[in-house]
Amino acid sequence: MSLMRIDIITVLPQLLKSPFSDSIIKRATKKGLVKITLHNLRKFTTDKRKTVDSYQFGGGAGMVMMAEPLSKAIEHLKSKRNYDEIIYMSPDGELLNQKMGNRLSTLENIMIICGHYKGIDQRIRENYITKEISIGNYVLSGGELPAAVLCDTIIRLIPGVLNDAASALTDSFQDNLLAPPVYTRPAVFKGWKVPEVLLSGNEKEISK
Ligand code: SAH
């Protein structure tokens, strides 16, 4: 089993700590299947005030994340290893879906850039970013929550992460079908019964 490395560049690393320290992602990290590293963009600034954003050229409301700190952070990481994808989370990117998750789950090194304000300087997108991903047609205030959604989607698909590999294969979208309804004990609750076929033990009928 190989290790997937995910490096995330963010101005709010503390926002991403909790989603990665519980449940399946925590287990995947412990098993050595994934290593997520949060990089604080402010460490790559040169001025005392650790500025990462500035006004837009041409006017327009809202600040823009400056090219220099982002470029420094990206180049610092690129000097350590080759990245299969350098992803920018963006509402105008390609819509995340299960198929994309499956493909990304086979990669070794992924870098994710979280934007803020009006987004990042276009020159970074044009010169470093290899893929732009949106988690839906709505606008959030930062790329951190989208990055957490993307990581969760990918990580549970890495072989060995889920205890029962068959579980991921029967999830919605994996086979272009939605997942069936599921039931657990007791078989009768408040008089509401579990469909009889599920208790029949007849595998062929059940999977039908
Ligand atoms: N001005 C931009 C929105 C910026 S929102 C526009 O209209 O397209 C600030 C940051 O939040 C973005 O840089 C991006 O990293 C993140 N973000 C917001 N909504 C997102 C979404 N639906 N999917 C992925 N990232 C998103």
Tab-separated table of C-alpha atoms and ligand atoms in Angstrom:
chain	number	residue	atom	x	y	z
A	1	MET	CA	0.000	0.000	0.000
A	2	SER	CA	1.345	3.418	-0.899
A	3	LEU	CA	1.154	6.694	0.938
A	4	MET	CA	-0.755	9.635	-0.499
A	5	ARG	CA	0.614	13.046	0.415
A	6	ILE	CA	-1.725	16.015	0.514
A	7	ASP	CA	-0.204	19.457	1.107
A	8	ILE	CA	-2.652	22.268	1.741
A	9	ILE	CA	-1.716	25.938	1.511
A	10	THR	CA	-4.024	28.072	3.641
A	11	VAL	CA	-4.181	31.244	5.730
A	12	LEU	CA	-6.413	29.411	8.242
A	13	PRO	CA	-4.695	26.118	9.126
A	14	GLN	CA	-6.621	25.949	12.410
A	15	LEU	CA	-9.879	25.734	10.447
A	16	LEU	CA	-8.708	22.517	8.820
A	17	LYS	CA	-7.305	20.735	11.862
A	18	SER	CA	-10.566	19.361	13.188
A	19	PRO	CA	-11.955	17.839	9.960
A	20	PHE	CA	-8.723	15.867	9.608
A	21	SER	CA	-8.407	14.654	13.195
A	22	ASP	CA	-11.419	12.377	13.480
A	23	SER	CA	-13.080	9.347	12.005
A	24	ILE	CA	-11.940	7.894	8.686
A	25	ILE	CA	-9.272	10.483	7.904
A	26	LYS	CA	-7.737	10.043	11.335
A	27	ARG	CA	-7.671	6.275	10.837
A	28	ALA	CA	-6.163	6.607	7.347
A	29	THR	CA	-3.435	8.838	8.765
A	30	LYS	CA	-2.693	6.378	11.575
A	31	LYS	CA	-2.527	3.501	9.100
A	32	GLY	CA	0.082	5.482	7.117
A	33	LEU	CA	-2.137	5.637	4.025
A	34	VAL	CA	-2.331	9.411	3.876
A	35	LYS	CA	-0.287	12.312	5.186
A	36	ILE	CA	-1.970	15.693	5.201
A	37	THR	CA	0.250	18.699	5.912
A	38	LEU	CA	-1.134	22.186	6.464
A	39	HIS	CA	1.113	25.053	5.335
A	40	ASN	CA	0.425	28.526	6.666
A	41	LEU	CA	0.692	30.935	3.743
A	42	ARG	CA	1.749	33.744	6.080
A	43	LYS	CA	5.055	31.940	6.632
A	44	PHE	CA	5.895	32.722	3.026
A	45	THR	CA	5.436	36.488	3.299
A	46	THR	CA	8.378	38.860	3.457
A	47	ASP	CA	6.915	41.924	5.169
A	48	LYS	CA	6.505	42.379	8.915
A	49	ARG	CA	2.740	42.462	8.794
A	50	LYS	CA	2.628	39.143	6.943
A	51	THR	CA	0.370	40.528	4.245
A	52	VAL	CA	-1.134	38.008	1.826
A	53	ASP	CA	-3.693	40.182	0.043
A	54	SER	CA	-3.957	43.511	-1.736
A	55	TYR	CA	-6.410	45.671	-3.697
A	56	GLN	CA	-7.538	44.745	-7.204
A	57	PHE	CA	-5.930	46.399	-10.217
A	58	GLY	CA	-8.598	48.182	-12.222
A	59	GLY	CA	-10.711	48.827	-9.167
A	60	GLY	CA	-13.521	46.604	-8.040
A	61	ALA	CA	-14.637	45.643	-4.580
A	62	GLY	CA	-12.715	43.082	-2.576
A	63	MET	CA	-9.113	42.119	-1.983
A	64	VAL	CA	-7.077	39.594	-3.947
A	65	MET	CA	-4.501	37.119	-2.682
A	66	MET	CA	-1.106	38.245	-3.912
A	67	ALA	CA	1.028	36.201	-6.276
A	68	GLU	CA	4.311	36.403	-4.359
A	69	PRO	CA	3.557	34.504	-1.127
A	70	LEU	CA	1.572	31.882	-3.058
A	71	SER	CA	4.385	31.443	-5.569
A	72	LYS	CA	6.942	31.079	-2.756
A	73	ALA	CA	4.831	28.484	-0.950
A	74	ILE	CA	4.141	26.483	-4.118
A	75	GLU	CA	7.783	26.551	-5.218
A	76	HIS	CA	8.965	25.568	-1.758
A	77	LEU	CA	6.771	22.450	-1.922
A	78	LYS	CA	7.614	21.708	-5.554
A	79	SER	CA	11.311	21.708	-4.683
A	80	LYS	CA	10.684	18.761	-2.350
A	81	ARG	CA	8.714	16.441	-4.612
A	82	ASN	CA	6.783	16.177	-7.851
A	83	TYR	CA	3.089	16.911	-7.619
A	84	ASP	CA	0.563	14.974	-9.687
A	85	GLU	CA	-1.913	17.826	-9.336
A	86	ILE	CA	-1.769	21.372	-7.965
A	87	ILE	CA	-5.393	22.110	-7.238
A	88	TYR	CA	-7.069	25.468	-6.674
A	89	MET	CA	-10.448	25.299	-4.946
A	90	SER	CA	-12.667	27.700	-6.903
A	91	PRO	CA	-16.405	28.166	-7.506
A	92	ASP	CA	-15.724	28.443	-11.263
A	93	GLY	CA	-13.708	25.204	-11.347
A	94	GLU	CA	-14.792	21.758	-12.527
A	95	LEU	CA	-17.632	20.424	-10.364
A	96	LEU	CA	-16.437	17.744	-7.949
A	97	ASN	CA	-18.047	14.354	-8.483
A	98	GLN	CA	-17.374	10.743	-7.530
A	99	LYS	CA	-15.597	9.968	-10.798
A	100	MET	CA	-13.113	12.765	-10.186
A	101	GLY	CA	-12.698	11.525	-6.601
A	102	ASN	CA	-11.878	8.029	-7.874
A	103	ARG	CA	-9.197	9.357	-10.202
A	104	LEU	CA	-7.628	11.653	-7.624
A	105	SER	CA	-7.549	8.810	-5.074
A	106	THR	CA	-4.988	6.997	-7.242
A	107	LEU	CA	-2.458	9.856	-7.128
A	108	GLU	CA	0.609	10.111	-4.920
A	109	ASN	CA	1.200	13.812	-4.285
A	110	ILE	CA	-1.491	16.463	-4.322
A	111	MET	CA	-1.197	20.144	-3.457
A	112	ILE	CA	-4.333	22.141	-2.657
A	113	ILE	CA	-4.545	25.945	-2.566
A	114	CYS	CA	-7.315	27.574	-0.525
A	115	GLY	CA	-8.374	31.018	-1.700
A	116	HIS	CA	-9.939	33.886	0.235
A	117	TYR	CA	-11.437	37.305	-0.471
A	118	LYS	CA	-12.051	37.674	-4.243
A	119	GLY	CA	-9.714	34.764	-4.936
A	120	ILE	CA	-6.063	34.494	-5.974
A	121	ASP	CA	-4.053	36.490	-8.530
A	122	GLN	CA	-4.858	35.068	-11.976
A	123	ARG	CA	-1.134	34.627	-12.787
A	124	ILE	CA	-0.887	31.909	-10.125
A	125	ARG	CA	-3.808	30.096	-11.715
A	126	GLU	CA	-2.232	30.328	-15.143
A	127	ASN	CA	1.306	29.354	-14.189
A	128	TYR	CA	1.077	26.799	-11.385
A	129	ILE	CA	-2.425	25.394	-11.048
A	130	THR	CA	-3.103	22.140	-12.908
A	131	LYS	CA	-6.714	21.655	-11.842
A	132	GLU	CA	-9.498	23.889	-10.498
A	133	ILE	CA	-12.260	22.254	-8.494
A	134	SER	CA	-15.609	23.579	-7.265
A	135	ILE	CA	-17.667	21.750	-4.660
A	136	GLY	CA	-20.916	23.327	-5.867
A	137	ASN	CA	-22.510	26.334	-7.507
A	138	TYR	CA	-22.470	28.616	-4.496
A	139	VAL	CA	-19.790	30.841	-2.977
A	140	LEU	CA	-18.087	30.200	0.348
A	141	SER	CA	-15.771	32.667	2.046
A	142	GLY	CA	-12.684	30.492	1.804
A	143	GLY	CA	-11.259	27.389	0.170
A	144	GLU	CA	-10.764	25.528	3.477
A	145	LEU	CA	-14.183	23.881	3.748
A	146	PRO	CA	-14.108	22.932	0.046
A	147	ALA	CA	-10.602	21.455	0.554
A	148	ALA	CA	-11.893	19.411	3.502
A	149	VAL	CA	-14.792	18.114	1.371
A	150	LEU	CA	-12.394	17.208	-1.438
A	151	CYS	CA	-9.982	15.412	0.918
A	152	ASP	CA	-12.769	13.422	2.556
A	153	THR	CA	-14.098	12.380	-0.867
A	154	ILE	CA	-10.654	11.222	-2.000
A	155	ILE	CA	-9.310	9.615	1.163
A	156	ARG	CA	-12.167	7.183	1.784
A	157	LEU	CA	-11.515	5.810	-1.717
A	158	ILE	CA	-7.861	4.948	-1.076
A	159	PRO	CA	-7.572	1.150	-0.849
A	160	GLY	CA	-7.228	0.073	2.772
A	161	VAL	CA	-8.805	3.178	4.289
A	162	LEU	CA	-12.285	1.731	4.777
A	163	ASN	CA	-12.270	-1.501	6.773
A	164	ASP	CA	-14.658	-3.075	4.286
A	165	ALA	CA	-13.565	-2.122	0.768
A	166	ALA	CA	-16.913	-3.293	-0.594
A	167	SER	CA	-18.560	-0.513	1.387
A	168	ALA	CA	-17.202	2.276	-0.857
A	169	LEU	CA	-18.163	0.339	-3.971
A	170	THR	CA	-21.829	0.254	-2.979
A	171	ASP	CA	-22.037	3.972	-2.186
A	172	SER	CA	-24.088	6.273	-4.391
A	173	PHE	CA	-22.528	7.344	-7.736
A	174	GLN	CA	-19.911	4.543	-7.783
A	175	ASP	CA	-21.955	2.480	-10.217
A	176	ASN	CA	-24.083	5.279	-11.645
A	177	LEU	CA	-26.840	4.232	-9.268
A	178	LEU	CA	-27.904	5.767	-6.005
A	179	ALA	CA	-27.360	3.681	-2.890
A	180	PRO	CA	-30.312	1.577	-1.686
A	181	PRO	CA	-32.094	2.325	1.600
A	182	VAL	CA	-30.383	0.721	4.592
A	183	TYR	CA	-31.739	-0.747	7.842
A	184	THR	CA	-30.295	-2.079	11.089
A	185	ARG	CA	-31.610	-3.717	14.272
A	186	PRO	CA	-34.299	-4.061	15.475
A	187	ALA	CA	-36.205	-5.689	12.613
A	188	VAL	CA	-39.422	-4.128	13.917
A	189	PHE	CA	-39.347	-0.623	15.425
A	190	LYS	CA	-42.588	1.043	16.578
A	191	GLY	CA	-44.354	-1.485	14.384
A	192	TRP	CA	-42.318	-0.324	11.318
A	193	LYS	CA	-40.911	-3.361	9.575
A	194	VAL	CA	-37.697	-3.900	7.629
A	195	PRO	CA	-38.501	-5.155	4.076
A	196	GLU	CA	-38.865	-8.912	4.359
A	197	VAL	CA	-36.459	-9.713	1.537
A	198	LEU	CA	-33.568	-8.264	3.566
A	199	LEU	CA	-34.214	-10.822	6.311
A	200	SER	CA	-34.638	-13.699	3.843
A	201	GLY	CA	-30.941	-14.539	3.480
A	202	ASN	CA	-31.536	-14.904	-0.269
A	203	GLU	CA	-28.540	-12.934	-1.622
A	204	LYS	CA	-29.787	-12.852	-5.191
A	205	GLU	CA	-33.138	-11.392	-4.201
A	206	ILE	CA	-31.459	-8.955	-1.792
A	207	SER	CA	-29.065	-7.507	-4.358
A	208	LYS	CA	-31.946	-7.205	-6.838
B	1	SAH	N1	-14.739	35.967	-6.379
B	1	SAH	C1	-14.804	34.570	-6.511
B	1	SAH	C2	-15.215	33.902	-5.214
B	1	SAH	C3	-14.168	33.950	-4.155
B	1	SAH	S1	-14.671	33.107	-2.739
B	1	SAH	C4	-15.821	34.194	-7.547
B	1	SAH	O1	-16.822	34.887	-7.646
B	1	SAH	O2	-15.625	33.190	-8.238
B	1	SAH	C5	-13.163	32.941	-1.869
B	1	SAH	C6	-12.477	31.611	-1.991
B	1	SAH	O3	-13.313	30.585	-1.457
B	1	SAH	C7	-12.138	31.160	-3.387
B	1	SAH	O4	-10.899	31.673	-3.769
B	1	SAH	C8	-12.121	29.659	-3.275
B	1	SAH	O5	-10.841	29.174	-2.869
B	1	SAH	C9	-13.117	29.379	-2.154
B	1	SAH	N2	-14.443	28.937	-2.634
B	1	SAH	C10	-15.602	29.608	-2.501
B	1	SAH	N3	-16.636	28.916	-2.999
B	1	SAH	C11	-16.141	27.748	-3.460
B	1	SAH	C12	-16.729	26.605	-4.095
B	1	SAH	N4	-18.025	26.530	-4.375
B	1	SAH	N5	-15.908	25.575	-4.415
B	1	SAH	C13	-14.586	25.649	-4.172
B	1	SAH	N6	-13.980	26.705	-3.581
B	1	SAH	C14	-14.741	27.741	-3.227
